[in-house]
Amino acid sequence: MTRGRMPRFVPTALMFSILLAINPTWHRNLGQGAETDAQKEFNALTTALANGSVATIDVLHMPDAAETRVSVRPELLEKWFESRVTINKVGEWGGRDELVKVMKAGEVATAQKMPDLRSAIIFYDSKGARIGAIYFSRFFRAEGAAASLPVAFKGDLPGWLKQMIPSPLR
């Protein structure tokens, strides 16, 4: 190092110190996008429901006590479900506003492992095209899947789902 020149690491250390002084928690978001694919899917479904784009909702359920040789993933749940509640004319359905409220208040966070799924809420448009789906684990825990990715649900959506499935079918 010659006299009068700063070492190369000093500007980096200085920048780090400035960032830390401005926002002490900035480093917590390193490596995380503004929104995960799962959160984008959840937000898109919430928006579609709120703006009237959702015409039909299917609530699928496989009993919590059902034992399988493999963990139930989204595609298997859609084949193996035992009960379905279909809500047609969602725009006229009395529970729509409550579901919109619950979804707007909720969010999803990325989880490490895909849980053993037992329930799903599938959203369709007026032409019957699938808009998207969210999935839930056994016993209506706050874990499941969105955009086929494992997530943890924050909010009361699992509780809403539980009330939609009659107890003899659980």
GROMACS .gro file of N, CA and C in nm, residues 33-141:
model
  327
   33GLY      N    1  -3.662  -1.161  -0.206
   33GLY     CA    2  -3.725  -1.069  -0.299
   33GLY      C    3  -3.831  -0.989  -0.227
   34ALA      N    4  -3.881  -0.887  -0.293
   34ALA     CA    5  -3.986  -0.807  -0.232
   34ALA      C    6  -4.108  -0.894  -0.203
   35GLU      N    7  -4.138  -0.986  -0.293
   35GLU     CA    8  -4.248  -1.079  -0.274
   35GLU      C    9  -4.206  -1.215  -0.327
   36THR      N   10  -4.239  -1.319  -0.254
   36THR     CA   11  -4.210  -1.453  -0.304
   36THR      C   12  -4.317  -1.491  -0.406
   37ASP      N   13  -4.291  -1.595  -0.483
   37ASP     CA   14  -4.391  -1.643  -0.578
   37ASP      C   15  -4.519  -1.685  -0.507
   38ALA      N   16  -4.503  -1.744  -0.389
   38ALA     CA   17  -4.619  -1.787  -0.312
   38ALA      C   18  -4.702  -1.666  -0.267
   39GLN      N   19  -4.635  -1.560  -0.220
   39GLN     CA   20  -4.708  -1.441  -0.178
   39GLN      C   21  -4.774  -1.373  -0.297
   40LYS      N   22  -4.707  -1.373  -0.413
   40LYS     CA   23  -4.766  -1.316  -0.534
   40LYS      C   24  -4.893  -1.391  -0.573
   41GLU      N   25  -4.888  -1.525  -0.566
   41GLU     CA   26  -5.006  -1.607  -0.597
   41GLU      C   27  -5.119  -1.575  -0.500
   42PHE      N   28  -5.087  -1.570  -0.372
   42PHE     CA   29  -5.186  -1.540  -0.269
   42PHE      C   30  -5.248  -1.402  -0.293
   43ASN      N   31  -5.165  -1.303  -0.321
   43ASN     CA   32  -5.215  -1.168  -0.347
   43ASN      C   33  -5.302  -1.162  -0.473
   44ALA      N   34  -5.260  -1.235  -0.577
   44ALA     CA   35  -5.338  -1.237  -0.702
   44ALA      C   36  -5.476  -1.301  -0.679
   45LEU      N   37  -5.480  -1.407  -0.599
   45LEU     CA   38  -5.609  -1.471  -0.568
   45LEU      C   39  -5.697  -1.378  -0.486
   46THR      N   40  -5.637  -1.309  -0.391
   46THR     CA   41  -5.712  -1.214  -0.308
   46THR      C   42  -5.770  -1.103  -0.394
   47THR      N   43  -5.689  -1.049  -0.485
   47THR     CA   44  -5.735  -0.942  -0.575
   47THR      C   45  -5.845  -0.991  -0.667
   48ALA      N   46  -5.828  -1.109  -0.725
   48ALA     CA   47  -5.929  -1.165  -0.815
   48ALA      C   48  -6.062  -1.185  -0.742
   49LEU      N   49  -6.056  -1.232  -0.619
   49LEU     CA   50  -6.177  -1.250  -0.540
   49LEU      C   51  -6.242  -1.115  -0.508
   50ALA      N   52  -6.161  -1.019  -0.469
   50ALA     CA   53  -6.213  -0.886  -0.432
   50ALA      C   54  -6.273  -0.812  -0.550
   51ASN      N   55  -6.213  -0.826  -0.670
   51ASN     CA   56  -6.263  -0.749  -0.784
   51ASN      C   57  -6.370  -0.821  -0.866
   52GLY      N   58  -6.412  -0.937  -0.821
   52GLY     CA   59  -6.521  -1.007  -0.887
   52GLY      C   60  -6.480  -1.100  -0.999
   53SER      N   61  -6.352  -1.125  -1.016
   53SER     CA   62  -6.305  -1.214  -1.123
   53SER      C   63  -6.328  -1.361  -1.091
   54VAL      N   64  -6.348  -1.394  -0.965
   54VAL     CA   65  -6.371  -1.533  -0.925
   54VAL      C   66  -6.520  -1.562  -0.935
   55ALA      N   67  -6.555  -1.665  -1.015
   55ALA     CA   68  -6.695  -1.703  -1.033
   55ALA      C   69  -6.732  -1.826  -0.951
   56THR      N   70  -6.635  -1.916  -0.932
   56THR     CA   71  -6.660  -2.042  -0.861
   56THR      C   72  -6.541  -2.073  -0.770
   57ILE      N   73  -6.573  -2.128  -0.654
   57ILE     CA   74  -6.470  -2.174  -0.560
   57ILE      C   75  -6.501  -2.319  -0.526
   58ASP      N   76  -6.399  -2.403  -0.533
   58ASP     CA   77  -6.409  -2.540  -0.484
   58ASP      C   78  -6.327  -2.551  -0.357
   59VAL      N   79  -6.389  -2.606  -0.253
   59VAL     CA   80  -6.318  -2.637  -0.130
   59VAL      C   81  -6.309  -2.789  -0.125
   60LEU      N   82  -6.186  -2.840  -0.135
   60LEU     CA   83  -6.164  -2.985  -0.134
   60LEU      C   84  -6.110  -3.027   0.002
   61HIS      N   85  -6.147  -3.148   0.044
   61HIS     CA   86  -6.096  -3.197   0.172
   61HIS      C   87  -6.080  -3.348   0.169
   62MET      N   88  -5.974  -3.391   0.231
   62MET     CA   89  -5.944  -3.532   0.254
   62MET      C   90  -5.938  -3.547   0.405
   63PRO      N   91  -6.005  -3.643   0.465
   63PRO     CA   92  -6.008  -3.653   0.612
   63PRO      C   93  -5.868  -3.651   0.674
   64ASP      N   94  -5.857  -3.580   0.784
   64ASP     CA   95  -5.729  -3.567   0.853
   64ASP      C   96  -5.675  -3.703   0.897
   65ALA      N   97  -5.764  -3.796   0.930
   65ALA     CA   98  -5.722  -3.928   0.978
   65ALA      C   99  -5.680  -4.022   0.865
   66ALA      N  100  -5.704  -3.984   0.740
   66ALA     CA  101  -5.669  -4.071   0.627
   66ALA      C  102  -5.518  -4.091   0.622
   67GLU      N  103  -5.477  -4.216   0.618
   67GLU     CA  104  -5.335  -4.250   0.611
   67GLU      C  105  -5.298  -4.283   0.467
   68THR      N  106  -5.184  -4.236   0.424
   68THR     CA  107  -5.137  -4.263   0.288
   68THR      C  108  -4.992  -4.311   0.295
   69ARG      N  109  -4.949  -4.377   0.190
   69ARG     CA  110  -4.810  -4.426   0.185
   69ARG      C  111  -4.713  -4.313   0.156
   70VAL      N  112  -4.762  -4.209   0.092
   70VAL     CA  113  -4.678  -4.095   0.057
   70VAL      C  114  -4.741  -3.968   0.112
   71SER      N  115  -4.661  -3.867   0.128
   71SER     CA  116  -4.711  -3.738   0.172
   71SER      C  117  -4.800  -3.681   0.062
   72VAL      N  118  -4.912  -3.624   0.101
   72VAL     CA  119  -5.008  -3.572   0.002
   72VAL      C  120  -4.964  -3.433  -0.043
   73ARG      N  121  -4.932  -3.422  -0.170
   73ARG     CA  122  -4.891  -3.298  -0.234
   73ARG      C  123  -5.012  -3.237  -0.305
   74PRO      N  124  -5.001  -3.114  -0.354
   74PRO     CA  125  -5.117  -3.051  -0.420
   74PRO      C  126  -5.183  -3.137  -0.528
   75GLU      N  127  -5.103  -3.193  -0.619
   75GLU     CA  128  -5.162  -3.271  -0.730
   75GLU      C  129  -5.230  -3.398  -0.681
   76LEU      N  130  -5.179  -3.458  -0.572
   76LEU     CA  131  -5.241  -3.578  -0.517
   76LEU      C  132  -5.370  -3.544  -0.443
   77LEU      N  133  -5.371  -3.435  -0.371
   77LEU     CA  134  -5.493  -3.393  -0.301
   77LEU      C  135  -5.607  -3.372  -0.399
   78GLU      N  136  -5.576  -3.314  -0.514
   78GLU     CA  137  -5.681  -3.290  -0.614
   78GLU      C  138  -5.732  -3.419  -0.678
   79LYS      N  139  -5.659  -3.528  -0.664
   79LYS     CA  140  -5.705  -3.659  -0.713
   79LYS      C  141  -5.773  -3.739  -0.602
   80TRP      N  142  -5.724  -3.728  -0.479
   80TRP     CA  143  -5.766  -3.815  -0.371
   80TRP      C  144  -5.868  -3.754  -0.275
   81PHE      N  145  -5.910  -3.630  -0.295
   81PHE     CA  146  -6.003  -3.568  -0.198
   81PHE      C  147  -6.128  -3.653  -0.186
   82GLU      N  148  -6.192  -3.645  -0.070
   82GLU     CA  149  -6.314  -3.722  -0.046
   82GLU      C  150  -6.439  -3.636  -0.040
   83SER      N  151  -6.424  -3.507  -0.017
   83SER     CA  152  -6.542  -3.420  -0.016
   83SER      C  153  -6.510  -3.289  -0.087
   84ARG      N  154  -6.613  -3.232  -0.145
   84ARG     CA  155  -6.599  -3.106  -0.218
   84ARG      C  156  -6.720  -3.018  -0.187
   85VAL      N  157  -6.691  -2.894  -0.154
   85VAL     CA  158  -6.795  -2.794  -0.140
   85VAL      C  159  -6.771  -2.696  -0.254
   86THR      N  160  -6.871  -2.682  -0.342
   86THR     CA  161  -6.858  -2.591  -0.456
   86THR      C  162  -6.948  -2.471  -0.434
   87ILE      N  163  -6.887  -2.354  -0.447
   87ILE     CA  164  -6.962  -2.230  -0.434
   87ILE      C  165  -6.970  -2.169  -0.574
   88ASN      N  166  -7.089  -2.172  -0.633
   88ASN     CA  167  -7.112  -2.111  -0.763
   88ASN      C  168  -7.162  -1.969  -0.742
   89LYS      N  169  -7.150  -1.888  -0.843
   89LYS     CA  170  -7.196  -1.749  -0.834
   89LYS      C  171  -7.136  -1.681  -0.711
   90VAL      N  172  -7.005  -1.683  -0.703
   90VAL     CA  173  -6.934  -1.628  -0.587
   90VAL      C  174  -6.971  -1.482  -0.564
   91GLY      N  175  -6.995  -1.406  -0.671
   91GLY     CA  176  -7.032  -1.265  -0.657
   91GLY      C  177  -7.161  -1.245  -0.579
   92GLU      N  178  -7.249  -1.344  -0.582
   92GLU     CA  179  -7.377  -1.336  -0.511
   92GLU      C  180  -7.375  -1.408  -0.376
   93TRP      N  181  -7.267  -1.478  -0.349
   93TRP     CA  182  -7.254  -1.558  -0.227
   93TRP      C  183  -7.237  -1.468  -0.105
   94GLY      N  184  -7.313  -1.493  -0.001
   94GLY     CA  185  -7.311  -1.412   0.121
   94GLY      C  186  -7.179  -1.416   0.197
   95GLY      N  187  -7.100  -1.519   0.179
   95GLY     CA  188  -6.973  -1.532   0.252
   95GLY      C  189  -6.853  -1.470   0.180
   96ARG      N  190  -6.875  -1.417   0.061
   96ARG     CA  191  -6.765  -1.362  -0.019
   96ARG      C  192  -6.691  -1.251   0.054
   97ASP      N  193  -6.763  -1.155   0.109
   97ASP     CA  194  -6.699  -1.042   0.176
   97ASP      C  195  -6.614  -1.086   0.295
   98GLU      N  196  -6.663  -1.186   0.369
   98GLU     CA  197  -6.586  -1.237   0.482
   98GLU      C  198  -6.456  -1.302   0.434
   99LEU      N  199  -6.464  -1.381   0.326
   99LEU     CA  200  -6.344  -1.444   0.272
   99LEU      C  201  -6.245  -1.340   0.220
  100VAL      N  202  -6.295  -1.238   0.153
  100VAL     CA  203  -6.207  -1.129   0.105
  100VAL      C  204  -6.137  -1.065   0.225
  101LYS      N  205  -6.211  -1.036   0.329
  101LYS     CA  206  -6.155  -0.973   0.449
  101LYS      C  207  -6.046  -1.061   0.511
  102VAL      N  208  -6.074  -1.191   0.525
  102VAL     CA  209  -5.977  -1.284   0.584
  102VAL      C  210  -5.852  -1.293   0.498
  103MET      N  211  -5.870  -1.298   0.366
  103MET     CA  212  -5.753  -1.308   0.277
  103MET      C  213  -5.673  -1.180   0.274
  104LYS      N  214  -5.741  -1.065   0.275
  104LYS     CA  215  -5.668  -0.937   0.276
  104LYS      C  216  -5.587  -0.920   0.404
  105ALA      N  217  -5.637  -0.974   0.514
  105ALA     CA  218  -5.566  -0.963   0.642
  105ALA      C  219  -5.455  -1.066   0.655
  106GLY      N  220  -5.453  -1.165   0.568
  106GLY     CA  221  -5.354  -1.272   0.576
  106GLY      C  222  -5.237  -1.250   0.484
  107GLU      N  223  -5.138  -1.335   0.504
  107GLU     CA  224  -5.021  -1.338   0.415
  107GLU      C  225  -4.957  -1.475   0.428
  108VAL      N  226  -4.865  -1.501   0.339
  108VAL     CA  227  -4.793  -1.629   0.345
  108VAL      C  228  -4.644  -1.602   0.355
  109ALA      N  229  -4.577  -1.690   0.424
  109ALA     CA  230  -4.431  -1.684   0.437
  109ALA      C  231  -4.376  -1.817   0.388
  110THR      N  232  -4.263  -1.812   0.325
  110THR     CA  233  -4.200  -1.933   0.274
  110THR      C  234  -4.166  -2.027   0.388
  111ALA      N  235  -4.195  -2.155   0.368
  111ALA     CA  236  -4.162  -2.258   0.466
  111ALA      C  237  -4.056  -2.351   0.406
  112GLN      N  238  -3.992  -2.426   0.491
  112GLN     CA  239  -3.884  -2.515   0.447
  112GLN      C  240  -3.934  -2.645   0.386
  113LYS      N  241  -4.043  -2.699   0.439
  113LYS     CA  242  -4.087  -2.834   0.401
  113LYS      C  243  -4.234  -2.833   0.362
  114MET      N  244  -4.266  -2.907   0.256
  114MET     CA  245  -4.406  -2.920   0.215
  114MET      C  246  -4.477  -3.011   0.315
  115PRO      N  247  -4.585  -2.962   0.377
  115PRO     CA  248  -4.656  -3.045   0.474
  115PRO      C  249  -4.744  -3.148   0.403
  116ASP      N  250  -4.797  -3.240   0.480
  116ASP     CA  251  -4.892  -3.340   0.432
  116ASP      C  252  -5.026  -3.269   0.420
  117LEU      N  253  -5.073  -3.247   0.298
  117LEU     CA  254  -5.190  -3.163   0.273
  117LEU      C  255  -5.321  -3.240   0.286
  118ARG      N  256  -5.426  -3.168   0.326
  118ARG     CA  257  -5.558  -3.230   0.339
  118ARG      C  258  -5.672  -3.144   0.283
  119SER      N  259  -5.649  -3.016   0.260
  119SER     CA  260  -5.757  -2.929   0.212
  119SER      C  261  -5.704  -2.833   0.107
  120ALA      N  262  -5.796  -2.785   0.023
  120ALA     CA  263  -5.759  -2.688  -0.081
  120ALA      C  264  -5.875  -2.593  -0.106
  121ILE      N  265  -5.840  -2.472  -0.146
  121ILE     CA  266  -5.939  -2.377  -0.197
  121ILE      C  267  -5.893  -2.345  -0.338
  122ILE      N  268  -5.977  -2.379  -0.437
  122ILE     CA  269  -5.942  -2.359  -0.578
  122ILE      C  270  -6.037  -2.255  -0.636
  123PHE      N  271  -5.979  -2.158  -0.705
  123PHE     CA  272  -6.053  -2.044  -0.759
  123PHE      C  273  -6.063  -2.055  -0.912
  124TYR      N  274  -6.185  -2.031  -0.967
  124TYR     CA  275  -6.209  -2.038  -1.111
  124TYR      C  276  -6.275  -1.909  -1.160
  125ASP      N  277  -6.250  -1.874  -1.285
  125ASP     CA  278  -6.315  -1.757  -1.343
  125ASP      C  279  -6.450  -1.796  -1.404
  126SER      N  280  -6.516  -1.701  -1.468
  126SER     CA  281  -6.650  -1.725  -1.522
  126SER      C  282  -6.653  -1.824  -1.637
  127LYS      N  283  -6.540  -1.849  -1.701
  127LYS     CA  284  -6.534  -1.947  -1.810
  127LYS      C  285  -6.490  -2.085  -1.762
  128GLY      N  286  -6.471  -2.096  -1.631
  128GLY     CA  287  -6.430  -2.223  -1.573
  128GLY      C  288  -6.280  -2.245  -1.572
  129ALA      N  289  -6.205  -2.145  -1.615
  129ALA     CA  290  -6.059  -2.156  -1.614
  129ALA      C  291  -6.008  -2.137  -1.472
  130ARG      N  292  -5.913  -2.217  -1.437
  130ARG     CA  293  -5.855  -2.210  -1.304
  130ARG      C  294  -5.771  -2.083  -1.290
  131ILE      N  295  -5.796  -2.008  -1.182
  131ILE     CA  296  -5.717  -1.889  -1.152
  131ILE      C  297  -5.598  -1.927  -1.064
  132GLY      N  298  -5.622  -2.014  -0.967
  132GLY     CA  299  -5.515  -2.056  -0.877
  132GLY      C  300  -5.572  -2.133  -0.760
  133ALA      N  301  -5.484  -2.177  -0.671
  133ALA     CA  302  -5.527  -2.257  -0.557
  133ALA      C  303  -5.432  -2.237  -0.439
  134ILE      N  304  -5.486  -2.259  -0.320
  134ILE     CA  305  -5.406  -2.262  -0.198
  134ILE      C  306  -5.443  -2.389  -0.123
  135TYR      N  307  -5.345  -2.447  -0.056
  135TYR     CA  308  -5.360  -2.577   0.007
  135TYR      C  309  -5.325  -2.568   0.155
  136PHE      N  310  -5.385  -2.659   0.234
  136PHE     CA  311  -5.368  -2.656   0.378
  136PHE      C  312  -5.335  -2.795   0.431
  137SER      N  313  -5.259  -2.799   0.540
  137SER     CA  314  -5.219  -2.926   0.600
  137SER      C  315  -5.330  -2.985   0.686
  138ARG      N  316  -5.299  -3.098   0.745
  138ARG     CA  317  -5.393  -3.165   0.835
  138ARG      C  318  -5.432  -3.075   0.951
  139PHE      N  319  -5.550  -3.098   1.001
  139PHE     CA  320  -5.601  -3.032   1.122
  139PHE      C  321  -5.605  -2.879   1.109
  140PHE      N  322  -5.608  -2.829   0.986
  140PHE     CA  323  -5.623  -2.685   0.959
  140PHE      C  324  -5.515  -2.603   1.027
  141ARG      N  325  -5.396  -2.658   1.031
  141ARG     CA  326  -5.281  -2.584   1.084
  141ARG      C  327  -5.247  -2.471   0.988
   0.00000   0.00000   0.00000
